[in-house]
């Protein structure tokens, strides 16, 4: 077994335990392998281990992997996306996790050749260093997105604050789920908002207990080959 396979087994065990604690089905959560800090070779190992969803957070990293990897996988863009970089990214990805402003939506509308599945990024913890909308602005933002036919809001995304306090992390995830459910109930045609992208290497079990449907896992799965990459 490769390192990645071993790590994946461990992660799946933990995920399944968390899903069953929450009375959820085992198929309810999808792992996005965050390969931003590792090589093409390590990324290939991830695919060979059976994962079909990959996440990158920079246009350069994404394009490098796309050039080298022909496998039929789903690409998730999980980083802040500069408006001027939309053109080089948007038609190569299946999911965008960082929709956080109208100017970005406008550029996507202009550049995308088909409807794009997007998560609205929410800064639940209101940390200065984090991107995303405040909780109270999300509903009006999604309302404004109705005029962009190339954008489908499939869910909400957040990053938990850097803290060891599990309760703080859990509350962030719980608040995001409440907001997601509230929006889903509105049955907005281009914003089904049924998904929750939350949980990373350090907190994916809590995220799953609180309803995550996509977890974004890097270090715990593939380690880190390059230092200093956020
Ligand atoms: C890097 C990154 C991850 C993965 O983080 P790990 O702690 O390595 O699992 C998840 N989500 C986002 C937005 C990231 O930038």
Coordinates of C-alpha atoms and ligand atoms in Angstrom, one line a residue:
X1 CA 0.0 0.0 0.0
X2 CA 1.2 3.5 -0.8
X3 CA 1.3 6.2 1.8
X4 CA -1.7 7.9 0.2
X5 CA -3.7 4.6 0.3
X6 CA -2.9 4.2 3.9
X7 CA -3.9 7.7 4.8
X8 CA -7.1 7.3 2.8
X9 CA -8.1 4.2 4.7
X10 CA -7.6 6.0 8.0
X11 CA -9.6 9.1 6.8
X12 CA -12.4 6.9 5.5
X13 CA -12.6 5.1 8.8
X14 CA -12.8 8.4 10.6
X15 CA -15.4 9.7 8.1
X16 CA -17.6 6.7 8.3
X17 CA -17.5 6.8 12.1
X18 CA -18.5 10.4 12.1
X19 CA -21.3 9.8 9.5
X20 CA -22.7 7.0 11.6
X21 CA -22.5 9.1 14.8
X22 CA -24.6 11.7 12.9
X23 CA -27.0 9.0 11.5
X24 CA -26.0 9.8 8.0
X25 CA -25.5 7.5 5.0
X26 CA -21.9 6.5 4.2
X27 CA -22.3 7.9 0.7
X28 CA -23.3 11.3 2.1
X29 CA -19.9 13.0 2.1
X30 CA -17.4 13.4 -0.7
X31 CA -13.7 13.8 -0.2
X32 CA -11.9 16.5 -2.2
X33 CA -8.2 15.7 -2.2
X34 CA -6.5 19.0 -1.9
X35 CA -3.3 18.5 -4.0
X36 CA -2.2 22.2 -4.0
X37 CA 1.0 21.5 -2.1
X38 CA 2.1 18.3 -3.8
X39 CA 3.6 17.1 -7.1
X40 CA 1.9 15.7 -10.2
X41 CA 3.2 12.3 -9.1
X42 CA 1.6 12.4 -5.7
X43 CA -1.6 13.6 -7.3
X44 CA -1.6 10.6 -9.6
X45 CA -1.3 8.4 -6.5
X46 CA -4.4 10.0 -5.2
X47 CA -6.3 9.1 -8.3
X48 CA -4.9 5.6 -8.3
X49 CA -6.1 5.3 -4.7
X50 CA -9.6 5.8 -6.1
X51 CA -10.4 9.5 -5.4
X52 CA -12.2 11.4 -8.2
X53 CA -12.4 14.9 -6.8
X54 CA -9.3 17.0 -6.7
X55 CA -8.8 20.5 -5.3
X56 CA -6.3 23.2 -6.3
X57 CA -6.1 26.8 -5.1
X58 CA -4.0 28.6 -7.6
X59 CA -4.4 28.9 -11.4
X60 CA -0.7 27.9 -12.0
X61 CA -1.1 24.8 -9.9
X62 CA -4.3 23.8 -11.5
X63 CA -3.0 24.3 -15.0
X64 CA 0.1 22.3 -14.3
X65 CA -2.0 19.4 -13.0
X66 CA -4.4 19.7 -15.9
X67 CA -1.6 19.5 -18.5
X68 CA -0.1 16.4 -16.9
X69 CA -3.2 14.5 -15.8
X70 CA -5.7 13.2 -18.4
X71 CA -7.8 11.1 -16.1
X72 CA -11.5 11.8 -15.9
X73 CA -11.6 13.5 -12.5
X74 CA -13.6 16.5 -11.1
X75 CA -11.6 19.6 -10.4
X76 CA -12.5 21.9 -7.6
X77 CA -11.1 25.4 -7.3
X78 CA -10.9 26.2 -3.6
X79 CA -8.8 29.3 -3.4
X80 CA -9.5 33.0 -3.8
X81 CA -10.0 33.7 -7.5
X82 CA -8.8 37.0 -8.8
X83 CA -11.1 38.5 -11.4
X84 CA -8.4 38.7 -14.1
X85 CA -7.6 34.9 -13.6
X86 CA -11.2 33.8 -14.2
X87 CA -10.6 33.3 -17.9
X88 CA -7.7 30.9 -17.4
X89 CA -9.5 28.8 -14.8
X90 CA -13.3 28.7 -15.1
X91 CA -13.7 26.4 -18.1
X92 CA -11.3 23.8 -16.7
X93 CA -13.1 23.3 -13.4
X94 CA -16.2 21.6 -12.3
X95 CA -16.7 23.4 -9.0
X96 CA -15.8 26.8 -7.6
X97 CA -15.7 27.0 -3.8
X98 CA -14.8 30.7 -3.5
X99 CA -17.6 32.8 -5.0
X100 CA -17.6 35.9 -2.7
X101 CA -18.3 39.0 -4.8
X102 CA -20.5 40.3 -7.6
X103 CA -17.5 41.4 -9.7
X104 CA -16.4 37.7 -9.8
X105 CA -19.9 36.6 -10.7
X106 CA -19.9 39.1 -13.6
X107 CA -16.6 37.9 -14.9
X108 CA -17.7 34.2 -14.7
X109 CA -20.9 35.1 -16.6
X110 CA -18.8 36.6 -19.3
X111 CA -16.2 33.8 -19.5
X112 CA -17.9 30.5 -18.7
X113 CA -19.1 28.5 -21.7
X114 CA -21.6 26.5 -19.5
X115 CA -23.3 26.8 -16.2
X116 CA -20.8 26.5 -13.3
X117 CA -21.5 24.8 -9.9
X118 CA -20.4 27.3 -7.3
X119 CA -20.2 27.5 -3.5
X120 CA -20.7 30.9 -1.9
X121 CA -17.8 31.4 0.5
X122 CA -18.9 32.5 3.9
X123 CA -16.6 34.0 6.6
X124 CA -18.7 32.6 9.5
X125 CA -16.1 33.4 12.2
X126 CA -15.6 37.0 10.9
X127 CA -11.8 36.6 11.0
X128 CA -10.0 39.5 9.4
X129 CA -7.7 37.2 7.5
X130 CA -10.4 35.1 5.9
X131 CA -12.2 35.7 2.7
X132 CA -15.9 35.3 2.2
X133 CA -19.2 37.1 3.0
X134 CA -20.5 37.7 6.4
X135 CA -23.4 35.5 7.3
X136 CA -25.9 38.3 7.2
X137 CA -25.0 39.3 3.6
X138 CA -25.3 35.8 2.1
X139 CA -29.0 35.8 1.3
X140 CA -29.0 39.1 -0.4
X141 CA -25.9 38.2 -2.4
X142 CA -27.5 35.0 -3.6
X143 CA -30.6 37.1 -4.6
X144 CA -28.4 39.3 -6.7
X145 CA -26.9 36.2 -8.4
X146 CA -30.2 35.3 -10.0
X147 CA -29.5 37.3 -13.0
X148 CA -26.3 35.4 -13.8
X149 CA -27.4 32.4 -15.9
X150 CA -23.9 30.7 -15.8
X151 CA -23.9 30.5 -12.1
X152 CA -25.6 27.8 -10.0
X153 CA -25.2 28.1 -6.3
X154 CA -25.0 24.5 -5.2
X155 CA -24.1 25.3 -1.6
X156 CA -22.1 27.2 1.0
X157 CA -18.4 26.9 1.9
X158 CA -16.4 28.0 4.9
X159 CA -13.1 27.6 6.7
X160 CA -13.2 27.2 10.4
X161 CA -11.1 29.5 12.5
X162 CA -7.6 28.5 13.7
X163 CA -8.4 27.3 17.2
X164 CA -8.1 24.2 19.3
X165 CA -11.5 24.9 20.8
X166 CA -13.8 22.3 19.2
X167 CA -16.9 24.1 20.3
X168 CA -16.0 27.2 18.4
X169 CA -15.3 25.1 15.3
X170 CA -18.5 23.1 15.7
X171 CA -20.6 26.3 16.1
X172 CA -19.2 27.7 12.9
X173 CA -20.2 24.6 11.0
X174 CA -23.6 24.4 12.6
X175 CA -24.3 28.1 11.8
X176 CA -23.4 27.5 8.2
X177 CA -25.7 24.5 7.9
X178 CA -28.6 26.5 9.4
X179 CA -28.0 29.2 6.8
X180 CA -27.7 26.6 4.0
X181 CA -31.0 25.0 5.0
X182 CA -32.8 28.3 5.2
X183 CA -31.7 29.2 1.6
X184 CA -32.5 25.7 0.3
X185 CA -36.0 26.1 1.5
X186 CA -36.5 29.1 -0.8
X187 CA -36.2 26.9 -3.8
X188 CA -34.4 29.5 -5.9
X189 CA -34.0 28.1 -9.4
X190 CA -30.3 28.8 -9.8
X191 CA -29.5 28.4 -6.1
X192 CA -30.5 24.9 -4.9
X193 CA -28.0 25.3 -2.1
X194 CA -28.1 21.7 -1.0
X195 CA -24.4 21.2 -0.4
X196 CA -21.9 22.2 2.4
X197 CA -18.2 22.4 1.7
X198 CA -16.6 22.4 5.1
X199 CA -13.9 20.5 7.0
X200 CA -10.2 20.1 6.4
X201 CA -7.5 17.8 7.7
X202 CA -7.9 19.0 11.3
X203 CA -11.6 19.3 11.6
X204 CA -13.3 17.1 9.0
X205 CA -14.9 14.8 11.5
X206 CA -16.6 17.7 13.3
X207 CA -17.7 19.0 9.9
X208 CA -19.2 15.7 8.9
X209 CA -21.1 15.5 12.2
X210 CA -22.5 18.9 11.5
X211 CA -23.6 18.1 7.9
X212 CA -20.7 18.6 5.5
X213 CA -21.3 17.0 2.1
X214 CA -17.8 17.9 0.7
X215 CA -14.7 17.8 2.9
X216 CA -11.5 19.3 1.6
X217 CA -8.5 17.3 2.8
X218 CA -4.9 18.0 2.0
X219 CA -2.2 17.3 4.5
X220 CA -3.8 14.3 6.2
X221 CA -4.1 12.6 2.8
X222 CA -1.1 13.7 0.7
X223 CA 1.2 15.3 3.2
X224 CA 3.1 18.4 2.2
X225 CA 6.0 18.4 -0.3
X226 CA 6.4 22.1 -0.5
X227 CA 6.6 24.4 2.5
X228 CA 4.9 27.7 2.8
X229 CA 1.9 27.0 0.6
X230 CA -1.4 28.0 2.1
Ligands
LIG1 C1 -5.3 24.1 1.8 C2 -6.8 24.1 1.9 C3 -7.5 23.0 2.4 C4 -6.8 21.7 2.9 O1 -6.1 21.9 4.1 P1 -5.4 20.8 4.9 O2 -5.4 21.3 6.3 O3 -4.1 20.5 4.3 O4 -6.3 19.6 4.8 C5 -8.9 23.0 2.4 N1 -9.5 24.1 2.0 C6 -8.9 25.2 1.6 C7 -9.7 26.4 1.2 C8 -7.5 25.2 1.5 O5 -6.9 26.3 1.1

